[in-house]
Short mmCIF file of C-alpha atoms and ligand atoms in Angstrom, two decimals:
data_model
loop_
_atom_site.label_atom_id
_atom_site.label_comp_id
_atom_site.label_asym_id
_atom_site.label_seq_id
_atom_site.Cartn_x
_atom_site.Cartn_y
_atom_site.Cartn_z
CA UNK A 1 101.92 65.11 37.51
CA UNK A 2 99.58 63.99 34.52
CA UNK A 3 99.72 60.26 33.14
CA UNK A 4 98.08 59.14 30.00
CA UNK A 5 96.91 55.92 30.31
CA UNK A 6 96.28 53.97 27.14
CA UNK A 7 93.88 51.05 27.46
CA UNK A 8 92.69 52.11 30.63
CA UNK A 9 89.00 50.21 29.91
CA UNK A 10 90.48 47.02 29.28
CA UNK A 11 91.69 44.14 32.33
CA UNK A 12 95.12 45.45 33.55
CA UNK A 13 94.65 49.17 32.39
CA UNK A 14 91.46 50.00 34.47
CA UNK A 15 93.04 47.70 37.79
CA UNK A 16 96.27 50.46 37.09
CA UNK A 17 94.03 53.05 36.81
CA UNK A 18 92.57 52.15 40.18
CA UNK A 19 95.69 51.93 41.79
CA UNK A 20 97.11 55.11 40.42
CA UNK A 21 93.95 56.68 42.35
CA UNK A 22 94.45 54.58 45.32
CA UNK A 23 98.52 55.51 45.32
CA UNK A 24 98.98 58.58 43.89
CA UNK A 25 95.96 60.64 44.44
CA UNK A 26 97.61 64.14 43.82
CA UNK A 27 97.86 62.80 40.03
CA UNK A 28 95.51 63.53 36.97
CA UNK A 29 94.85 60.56 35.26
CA UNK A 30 93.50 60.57 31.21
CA UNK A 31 92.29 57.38 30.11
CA UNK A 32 92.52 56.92 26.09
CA UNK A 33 90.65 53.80 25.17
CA UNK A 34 89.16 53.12 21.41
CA UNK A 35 86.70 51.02 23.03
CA UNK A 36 86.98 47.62 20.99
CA UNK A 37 85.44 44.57 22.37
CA UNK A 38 87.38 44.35 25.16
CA UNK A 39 87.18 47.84 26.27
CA UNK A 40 84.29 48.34 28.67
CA UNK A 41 83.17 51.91 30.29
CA UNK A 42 81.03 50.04 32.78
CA UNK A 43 84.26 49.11 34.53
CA UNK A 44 86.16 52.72 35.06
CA UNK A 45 82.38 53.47 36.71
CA UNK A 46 83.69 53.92 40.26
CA UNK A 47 86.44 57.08 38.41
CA UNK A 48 84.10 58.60 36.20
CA UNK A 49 82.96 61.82 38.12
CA UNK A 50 86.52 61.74 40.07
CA UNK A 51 87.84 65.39 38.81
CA UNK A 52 91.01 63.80 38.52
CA UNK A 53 90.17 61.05 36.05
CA UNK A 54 89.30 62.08 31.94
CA UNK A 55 87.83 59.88 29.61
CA UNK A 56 88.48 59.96 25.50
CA UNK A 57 87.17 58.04 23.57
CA UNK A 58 90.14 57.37 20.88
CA UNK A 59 92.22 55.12 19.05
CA UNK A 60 96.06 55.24 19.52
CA UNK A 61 96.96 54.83 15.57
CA UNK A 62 95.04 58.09 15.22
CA UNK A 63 97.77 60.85 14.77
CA UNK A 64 95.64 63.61 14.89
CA UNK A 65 93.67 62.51 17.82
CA UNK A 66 96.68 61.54 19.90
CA UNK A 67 98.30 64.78 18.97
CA UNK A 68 95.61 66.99 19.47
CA UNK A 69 95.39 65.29 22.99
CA UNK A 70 98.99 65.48 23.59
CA UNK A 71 98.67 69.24 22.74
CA UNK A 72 95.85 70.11 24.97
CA UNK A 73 96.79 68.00 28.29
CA UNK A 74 100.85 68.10 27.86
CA UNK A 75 101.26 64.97 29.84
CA UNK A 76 104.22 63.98 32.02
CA UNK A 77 103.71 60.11 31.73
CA UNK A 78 102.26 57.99 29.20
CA UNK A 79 101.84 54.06 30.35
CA UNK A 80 100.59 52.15 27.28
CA UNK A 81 98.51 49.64 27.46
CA UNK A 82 96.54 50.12 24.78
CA UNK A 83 96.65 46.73 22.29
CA UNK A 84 94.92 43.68 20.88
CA UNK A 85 95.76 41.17 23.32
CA UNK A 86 94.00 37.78 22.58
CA UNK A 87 96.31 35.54 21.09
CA UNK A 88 93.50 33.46 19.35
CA UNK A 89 91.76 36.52 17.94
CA UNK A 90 95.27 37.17 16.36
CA UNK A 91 95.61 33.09 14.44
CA UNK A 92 92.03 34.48 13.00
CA UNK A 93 93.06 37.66 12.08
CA UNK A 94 96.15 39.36 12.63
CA UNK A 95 96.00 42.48 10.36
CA UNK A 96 94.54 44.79 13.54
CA UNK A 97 97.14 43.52 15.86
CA UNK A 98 99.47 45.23 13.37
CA UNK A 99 97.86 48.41 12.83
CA UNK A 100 96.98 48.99 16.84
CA UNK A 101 99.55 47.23 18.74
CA UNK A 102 102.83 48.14 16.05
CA UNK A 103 101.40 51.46 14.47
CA UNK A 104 99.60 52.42 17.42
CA UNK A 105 102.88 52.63 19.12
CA UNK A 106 104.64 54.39 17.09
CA UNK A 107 102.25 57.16 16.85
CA UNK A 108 102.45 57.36 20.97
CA UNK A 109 106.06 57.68 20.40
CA UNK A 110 105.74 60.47 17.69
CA UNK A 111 103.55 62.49 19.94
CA UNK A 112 106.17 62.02 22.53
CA UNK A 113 108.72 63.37 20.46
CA UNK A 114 107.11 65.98 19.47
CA UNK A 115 105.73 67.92 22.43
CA UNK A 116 108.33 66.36 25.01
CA UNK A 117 107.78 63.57 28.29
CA UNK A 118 109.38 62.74 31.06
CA UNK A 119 108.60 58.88 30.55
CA UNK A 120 106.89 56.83 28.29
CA UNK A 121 106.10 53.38 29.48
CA UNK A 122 105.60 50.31 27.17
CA UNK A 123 103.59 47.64 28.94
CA UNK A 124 104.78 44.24 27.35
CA UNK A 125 104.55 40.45 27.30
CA UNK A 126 106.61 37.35 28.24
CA UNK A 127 105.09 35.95 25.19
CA UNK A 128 108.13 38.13 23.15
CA UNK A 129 110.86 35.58 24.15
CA UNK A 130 108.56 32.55 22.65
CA UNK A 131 107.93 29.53 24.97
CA UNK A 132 110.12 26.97 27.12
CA UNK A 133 110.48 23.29 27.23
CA UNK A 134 108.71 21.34 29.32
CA UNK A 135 111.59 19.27 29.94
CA UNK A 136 113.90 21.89 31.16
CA UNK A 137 112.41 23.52 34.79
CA UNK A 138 115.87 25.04 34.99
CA UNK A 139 115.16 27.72 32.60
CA UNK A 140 113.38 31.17 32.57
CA UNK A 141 113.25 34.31 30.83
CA UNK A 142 115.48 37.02 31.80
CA UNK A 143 115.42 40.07 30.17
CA UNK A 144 118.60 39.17 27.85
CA UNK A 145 116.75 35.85 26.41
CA UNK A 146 116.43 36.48 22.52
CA UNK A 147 113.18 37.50 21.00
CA UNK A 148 111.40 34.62 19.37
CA UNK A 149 107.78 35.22 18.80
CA UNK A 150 105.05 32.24 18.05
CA UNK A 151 102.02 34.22 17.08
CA UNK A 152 100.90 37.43 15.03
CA UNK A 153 100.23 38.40 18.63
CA UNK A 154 103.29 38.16 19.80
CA UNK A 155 105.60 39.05 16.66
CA UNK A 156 103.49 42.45 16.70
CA UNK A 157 104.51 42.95 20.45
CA UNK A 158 108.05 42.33 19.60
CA UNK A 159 107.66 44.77 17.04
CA UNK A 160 106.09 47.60 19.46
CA UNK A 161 109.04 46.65 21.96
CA UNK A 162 111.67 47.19 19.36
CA UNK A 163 110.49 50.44 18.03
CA UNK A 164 110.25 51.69 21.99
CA UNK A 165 113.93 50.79 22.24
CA UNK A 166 114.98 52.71 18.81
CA UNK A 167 113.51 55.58 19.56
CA UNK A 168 115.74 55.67 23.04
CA UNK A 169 118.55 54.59 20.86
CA UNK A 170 117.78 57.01 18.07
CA UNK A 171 116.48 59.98 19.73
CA UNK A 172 117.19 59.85 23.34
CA UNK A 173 113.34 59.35 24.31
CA UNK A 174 112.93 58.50 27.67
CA UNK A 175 111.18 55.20 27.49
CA UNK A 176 111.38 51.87 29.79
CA UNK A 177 109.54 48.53 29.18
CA UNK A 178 108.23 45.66 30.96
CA UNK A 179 107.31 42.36 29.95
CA UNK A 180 105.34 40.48 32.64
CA UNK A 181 103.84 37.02 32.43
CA UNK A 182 100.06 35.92 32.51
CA UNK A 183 97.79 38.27 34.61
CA UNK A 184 94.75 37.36 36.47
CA UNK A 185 91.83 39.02 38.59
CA UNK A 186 88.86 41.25 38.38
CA UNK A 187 87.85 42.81 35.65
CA UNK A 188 89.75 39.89 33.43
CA UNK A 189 87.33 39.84 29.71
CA UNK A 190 85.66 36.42 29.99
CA UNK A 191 87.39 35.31 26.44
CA UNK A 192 91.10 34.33 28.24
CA UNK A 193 91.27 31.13 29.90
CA UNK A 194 90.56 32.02 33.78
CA UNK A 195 87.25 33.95 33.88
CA UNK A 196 86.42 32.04 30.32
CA UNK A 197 86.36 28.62 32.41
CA UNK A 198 84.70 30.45 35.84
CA UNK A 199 81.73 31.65 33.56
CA UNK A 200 81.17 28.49 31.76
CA UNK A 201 81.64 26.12 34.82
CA UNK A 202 78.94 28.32 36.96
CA UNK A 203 76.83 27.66 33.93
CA UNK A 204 77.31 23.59 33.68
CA UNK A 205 78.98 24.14 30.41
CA UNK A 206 81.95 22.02 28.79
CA UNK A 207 85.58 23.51 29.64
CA UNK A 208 87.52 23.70 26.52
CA UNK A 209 90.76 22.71 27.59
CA UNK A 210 93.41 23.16 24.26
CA UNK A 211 95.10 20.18 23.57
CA UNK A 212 96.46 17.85 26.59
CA UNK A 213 96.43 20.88 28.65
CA UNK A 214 99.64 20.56 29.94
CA UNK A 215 101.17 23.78 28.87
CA UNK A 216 102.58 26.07 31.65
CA UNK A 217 101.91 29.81 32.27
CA UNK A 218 103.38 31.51 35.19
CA UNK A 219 100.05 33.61 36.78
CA UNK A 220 100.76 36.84 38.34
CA UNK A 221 98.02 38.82 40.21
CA UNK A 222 97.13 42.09 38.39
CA UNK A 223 97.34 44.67 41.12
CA UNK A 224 101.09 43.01 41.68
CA UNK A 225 101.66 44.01 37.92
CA UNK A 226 100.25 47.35 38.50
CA UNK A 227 102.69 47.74 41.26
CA UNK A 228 105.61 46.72 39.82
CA UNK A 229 105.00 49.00 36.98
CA UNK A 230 104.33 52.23 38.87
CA UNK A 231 107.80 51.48 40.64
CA UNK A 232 109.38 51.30 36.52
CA UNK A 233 106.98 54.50 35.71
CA UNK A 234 108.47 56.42 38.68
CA UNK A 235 111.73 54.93 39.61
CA UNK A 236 113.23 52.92 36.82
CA UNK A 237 115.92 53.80 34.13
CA UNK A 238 115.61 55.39 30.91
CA UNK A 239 116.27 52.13 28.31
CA UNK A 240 116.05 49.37 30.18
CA UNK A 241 113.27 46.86 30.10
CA UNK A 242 111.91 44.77 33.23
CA UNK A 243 110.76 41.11 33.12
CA UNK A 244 107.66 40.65 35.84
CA UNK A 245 106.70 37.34 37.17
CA UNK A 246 105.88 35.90 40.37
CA UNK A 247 107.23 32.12 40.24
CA UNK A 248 103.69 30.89 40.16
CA UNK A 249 103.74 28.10 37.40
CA UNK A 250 100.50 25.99 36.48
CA UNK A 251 99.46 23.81 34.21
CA UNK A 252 96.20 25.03 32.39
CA UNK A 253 94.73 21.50 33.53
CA UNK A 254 95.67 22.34 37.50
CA UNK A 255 94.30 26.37 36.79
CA UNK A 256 90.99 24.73 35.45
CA UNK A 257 90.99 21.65 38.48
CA UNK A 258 91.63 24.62 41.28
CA UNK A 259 88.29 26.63 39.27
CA UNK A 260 86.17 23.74 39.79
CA UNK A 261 86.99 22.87 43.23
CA UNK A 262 86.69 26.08 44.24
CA UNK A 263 82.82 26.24 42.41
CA UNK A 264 82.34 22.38 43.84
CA UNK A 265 81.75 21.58 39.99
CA UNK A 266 82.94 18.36 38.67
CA UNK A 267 85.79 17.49 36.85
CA UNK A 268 83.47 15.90 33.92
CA UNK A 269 83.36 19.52 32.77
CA UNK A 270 86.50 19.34 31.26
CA UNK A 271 86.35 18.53 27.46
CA UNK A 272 89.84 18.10 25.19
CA UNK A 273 89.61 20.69 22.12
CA UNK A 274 91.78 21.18 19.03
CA UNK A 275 95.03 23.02 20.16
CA UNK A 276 95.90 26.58 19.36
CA UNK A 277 97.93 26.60 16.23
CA UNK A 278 101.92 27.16 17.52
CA UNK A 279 100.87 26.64 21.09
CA UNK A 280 103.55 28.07 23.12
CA UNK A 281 104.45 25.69 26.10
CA UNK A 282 106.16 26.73 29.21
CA UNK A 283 106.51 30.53 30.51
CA UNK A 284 108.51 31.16 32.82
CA UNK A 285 109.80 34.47 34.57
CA UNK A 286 112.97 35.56 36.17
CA UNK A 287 112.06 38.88 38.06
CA UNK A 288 115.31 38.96 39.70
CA UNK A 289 116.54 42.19 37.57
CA UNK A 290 113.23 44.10 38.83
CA UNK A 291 113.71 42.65 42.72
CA UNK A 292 117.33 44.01 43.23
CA UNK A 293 116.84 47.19 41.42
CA UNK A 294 113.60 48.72 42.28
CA UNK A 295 112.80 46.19 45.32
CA UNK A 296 109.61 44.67 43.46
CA UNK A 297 108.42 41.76 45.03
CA UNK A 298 104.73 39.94 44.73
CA UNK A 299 102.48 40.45 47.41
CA UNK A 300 99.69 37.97 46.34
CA UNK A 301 100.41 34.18 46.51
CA UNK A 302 98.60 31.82 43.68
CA UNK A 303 96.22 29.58 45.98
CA UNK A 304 95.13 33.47 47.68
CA UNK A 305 94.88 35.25 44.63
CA UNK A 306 92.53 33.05 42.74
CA UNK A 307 90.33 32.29 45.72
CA UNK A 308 90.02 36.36 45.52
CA UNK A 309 89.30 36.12 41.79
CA UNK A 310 86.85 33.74 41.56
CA UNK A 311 85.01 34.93 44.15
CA UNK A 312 85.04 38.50 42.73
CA UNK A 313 83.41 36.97 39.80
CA UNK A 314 80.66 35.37 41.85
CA UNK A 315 80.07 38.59 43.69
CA UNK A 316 80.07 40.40 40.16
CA UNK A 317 77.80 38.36 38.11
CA UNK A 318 76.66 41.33 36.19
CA UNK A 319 79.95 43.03 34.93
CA UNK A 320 80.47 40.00 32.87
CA UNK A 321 77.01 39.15 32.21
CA UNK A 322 76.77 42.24 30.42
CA UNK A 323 80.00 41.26 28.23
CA UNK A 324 78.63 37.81 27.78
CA UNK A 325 75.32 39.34 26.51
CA UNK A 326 77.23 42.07 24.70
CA UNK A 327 75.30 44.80 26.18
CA UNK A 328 78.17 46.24 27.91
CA UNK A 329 78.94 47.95 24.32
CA UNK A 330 75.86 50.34 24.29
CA UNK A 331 77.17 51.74 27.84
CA UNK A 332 79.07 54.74 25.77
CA UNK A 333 75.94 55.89 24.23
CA UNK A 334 74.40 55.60 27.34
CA UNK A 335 76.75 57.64 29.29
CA UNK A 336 77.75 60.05 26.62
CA UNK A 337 74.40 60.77 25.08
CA UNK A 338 74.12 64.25 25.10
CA UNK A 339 77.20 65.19 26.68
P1 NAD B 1 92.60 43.94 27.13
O1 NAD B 1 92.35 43.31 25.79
O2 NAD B 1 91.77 43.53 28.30
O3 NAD B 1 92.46 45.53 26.99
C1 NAD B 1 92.98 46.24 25.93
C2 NAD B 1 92.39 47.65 25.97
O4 NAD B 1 92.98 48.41 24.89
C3 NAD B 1 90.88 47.70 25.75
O5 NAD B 1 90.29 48.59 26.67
C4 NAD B 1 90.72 48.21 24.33
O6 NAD B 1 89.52 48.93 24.09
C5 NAD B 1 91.95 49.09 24.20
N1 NAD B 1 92.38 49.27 22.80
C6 NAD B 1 92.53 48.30 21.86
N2 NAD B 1 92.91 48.85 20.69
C7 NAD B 1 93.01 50.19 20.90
C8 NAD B 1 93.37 51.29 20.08
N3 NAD B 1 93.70 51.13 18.79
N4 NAD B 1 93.39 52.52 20.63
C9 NAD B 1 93.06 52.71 21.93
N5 NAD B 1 92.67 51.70 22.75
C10 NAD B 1 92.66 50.46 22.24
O7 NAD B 1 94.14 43.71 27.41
P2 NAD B 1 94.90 43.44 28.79
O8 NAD B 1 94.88 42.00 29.06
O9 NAD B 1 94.44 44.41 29.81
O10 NAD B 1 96.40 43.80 28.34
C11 NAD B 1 96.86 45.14 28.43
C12 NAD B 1 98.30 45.20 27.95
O11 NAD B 1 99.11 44.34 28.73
C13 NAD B 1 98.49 44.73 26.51
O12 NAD B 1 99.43 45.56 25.90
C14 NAD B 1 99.01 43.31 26.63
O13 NAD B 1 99.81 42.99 25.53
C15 NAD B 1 99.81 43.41 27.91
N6 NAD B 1 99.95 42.19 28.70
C16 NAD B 1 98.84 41.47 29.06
C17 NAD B 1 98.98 40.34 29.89
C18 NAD B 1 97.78 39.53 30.32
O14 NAD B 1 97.96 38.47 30.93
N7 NAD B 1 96.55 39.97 30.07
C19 NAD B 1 100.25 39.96 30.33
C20 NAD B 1 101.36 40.72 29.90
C21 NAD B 1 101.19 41.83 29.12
O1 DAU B 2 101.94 35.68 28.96
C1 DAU B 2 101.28 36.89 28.82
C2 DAU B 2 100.12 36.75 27.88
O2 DAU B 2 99.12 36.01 28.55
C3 DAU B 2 99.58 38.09 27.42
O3 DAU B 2 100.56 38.73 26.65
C4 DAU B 2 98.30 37.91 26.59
O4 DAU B 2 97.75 39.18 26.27
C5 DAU B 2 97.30 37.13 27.41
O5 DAU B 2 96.12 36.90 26.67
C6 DAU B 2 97.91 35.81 27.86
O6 DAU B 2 98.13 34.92 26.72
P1 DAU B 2 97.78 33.36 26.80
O7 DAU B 2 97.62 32.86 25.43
O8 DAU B 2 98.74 32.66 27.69
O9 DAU B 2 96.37 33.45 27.58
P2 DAU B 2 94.97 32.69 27.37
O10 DAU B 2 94.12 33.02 28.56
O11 DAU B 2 94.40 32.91 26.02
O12 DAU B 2 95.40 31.16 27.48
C7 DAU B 2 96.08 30.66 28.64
C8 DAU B 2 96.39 29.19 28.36
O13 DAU B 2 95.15 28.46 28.36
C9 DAU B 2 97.03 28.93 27.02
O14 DAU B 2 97.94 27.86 27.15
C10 DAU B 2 95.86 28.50 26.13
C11 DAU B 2 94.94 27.81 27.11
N1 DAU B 2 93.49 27.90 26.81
C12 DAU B 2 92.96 29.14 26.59
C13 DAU B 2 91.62 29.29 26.31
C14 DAU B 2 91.03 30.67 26.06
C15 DAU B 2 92.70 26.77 26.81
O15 DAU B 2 93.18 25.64 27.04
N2 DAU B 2 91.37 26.91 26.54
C16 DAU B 2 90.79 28.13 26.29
O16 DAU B 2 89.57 28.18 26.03
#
């Protein structure tokens, strides 16, 4: 079978695209990545001569492009993970969230409609059903909770996920979504609060910790979101969407205090900062929908998982060296010059 992966240079696209390979090797694999700022070629290096793997360089809200593509390869699968993703980047400026993560989608649907799929995937976000009170551990997110967005971020993910679910509604397009909490491990861009406060402690530099840092997220290693949705991708039902979480709530002040012991940096490190505007404060996931139907269950605990990820970073120094020093961007004209 032939997926299209969308977003395959960014965080959780390239870890999916390395466990497609590692899983599924029979499978051709076509990465479609606009390579923004948080797209990097240097990661898919260990894929790029792998006859099974394509690169294109393109950008989803592109109708021609995507059809073209959609023309040539007639793809089975399309996972899409393609999307602006920083929630700060979208206080500052939210028209591009729009275009790529709402109009992008669409278009991906479009093609889908047009030349025919057997499942189109929409990769989604807890951050849809809003936040949680800190006051009320009882609650989580199941997949019924209403939508209730905080930030251009996540009203234009809300948007995506509705138009995935009218076009199953409307014209019986095999679709699913999933909407999994906060992700974590290699090949995380050092601008989200994990590998942002591994860089910057390893360099003695202040941790910018948003407000009283007490707000929850509920981290879930990356190659368990991968898993969970390959098992949506090839055994879930048309329609239906999946929450993804692993029970592993933190505050952001315990996720920064378990960075620093781990680098043996002290806690002095830690500076207060202006909060985000409409911080959202508590996620929390109820997977049980995804357990008893497809049998999904986490394989990586918290304490294990960001041992793991910090010391990939350590061992790694210059995948995100390059980001930091931005020269991670010229690796397209390197690799393509001439081609
Ligand atoms: P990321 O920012 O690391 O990567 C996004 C990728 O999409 C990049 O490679 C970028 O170049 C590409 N891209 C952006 N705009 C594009 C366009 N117009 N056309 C083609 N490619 C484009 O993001 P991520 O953290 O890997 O998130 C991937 C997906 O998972 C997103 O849809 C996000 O909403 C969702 N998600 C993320 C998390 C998380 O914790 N990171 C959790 C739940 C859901
Ligand atoms: O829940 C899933 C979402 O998780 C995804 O949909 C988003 O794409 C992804 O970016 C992530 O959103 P968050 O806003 O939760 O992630 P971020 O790493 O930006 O921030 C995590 C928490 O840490 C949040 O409460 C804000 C705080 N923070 C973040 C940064 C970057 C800080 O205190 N200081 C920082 O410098």
């Amino acid at each position: 079978m032939k997926l299209i992966v969308t977003g395959g240079a960014g965080f959780i696209g390239s870890n999916f695209v390395f466990y497609q390979r590692k899983h599924h090797p029979e499978d051709d694999i076509i990465c479609l990545d606009a390579l923004t700022y948080a797209g990097n070629l240097e990661t898919l290096e260990p894929v790029m001569n792998d006859p099974k793997f394509k690169f294109v360089k393109g950008d989803i809200a592109d109708r021609k492009l995507v059809y073209d593509l959609f023309e040539a390869e007639k793809p089975d699968y399309i996972v899409n993970f393609a999307a602006e993703s920083h929630v700060d980047r979208s206080i500052e400026n939210p028209e591009v969230f729009l275009r790529t993560n709402v109009m992008g989608t669409q278009v991906l649907l479009d093609a889908c409609r047009k030349y025919g799929i057997k499942r189109y995937h929409q990769v989604s976000t807890d951050e849809v059903y809003g936040d949680l009170p800190l006051d009320r551990p009882d609650l989580y997110f199941t997949e019924t909770t209403p939508i209730h967005t905080s930030s251009p971020y996540s009203a234009s993910k809300a948007a995506a996920d509705l138009l995935v679910l009218a076009y199953h509604r409307t014209f019986k397009l095999p679709v699913t979504v999933s909407r999994c909490s906060n992700n974590y491990g290699p090949y995380h861009f050092p601008e989200k609060l994990i590998p942002l406060m591994i860089s910057r402690a390893l360099a003695d530099e202040s941790l910018p910790v948003y407000g009283t840092g007490e707000n929850i997220r509920d981290w879930l290693y990356v190659e368990d979101h991968c898993a969970a949705i390959d098992l949506i991708l090839r055994k879930g039902t048309d329609g239906e969407v999946y929450n993804i979480g692993g029970h592993n709530e933190r505050t952001n002040l315990e996720v920064v205090k378990t960075i620093l012991r781990q680098l043996d940096k002290p806690e002095s490190l830690i500076t207060y900062v202006r909060d985000r505007p409409g911080h959202d404060m508590r996620y929390a996931i109820d997977p049980t929908k995804i357990h008893n139907e497809l049998g999904w269950l986490p394989a990586t605990k918290f304490d294990d998982g960001i041992r793991q990820t910090v010391e990939w970073y350590l061992s790694n120094r210059p995948w995100w060296e390059h980001i930091l020093a931005g020269e991670y961007q010229n690796y397209y004209e390197r690799m393509y010059a001439g081609r």
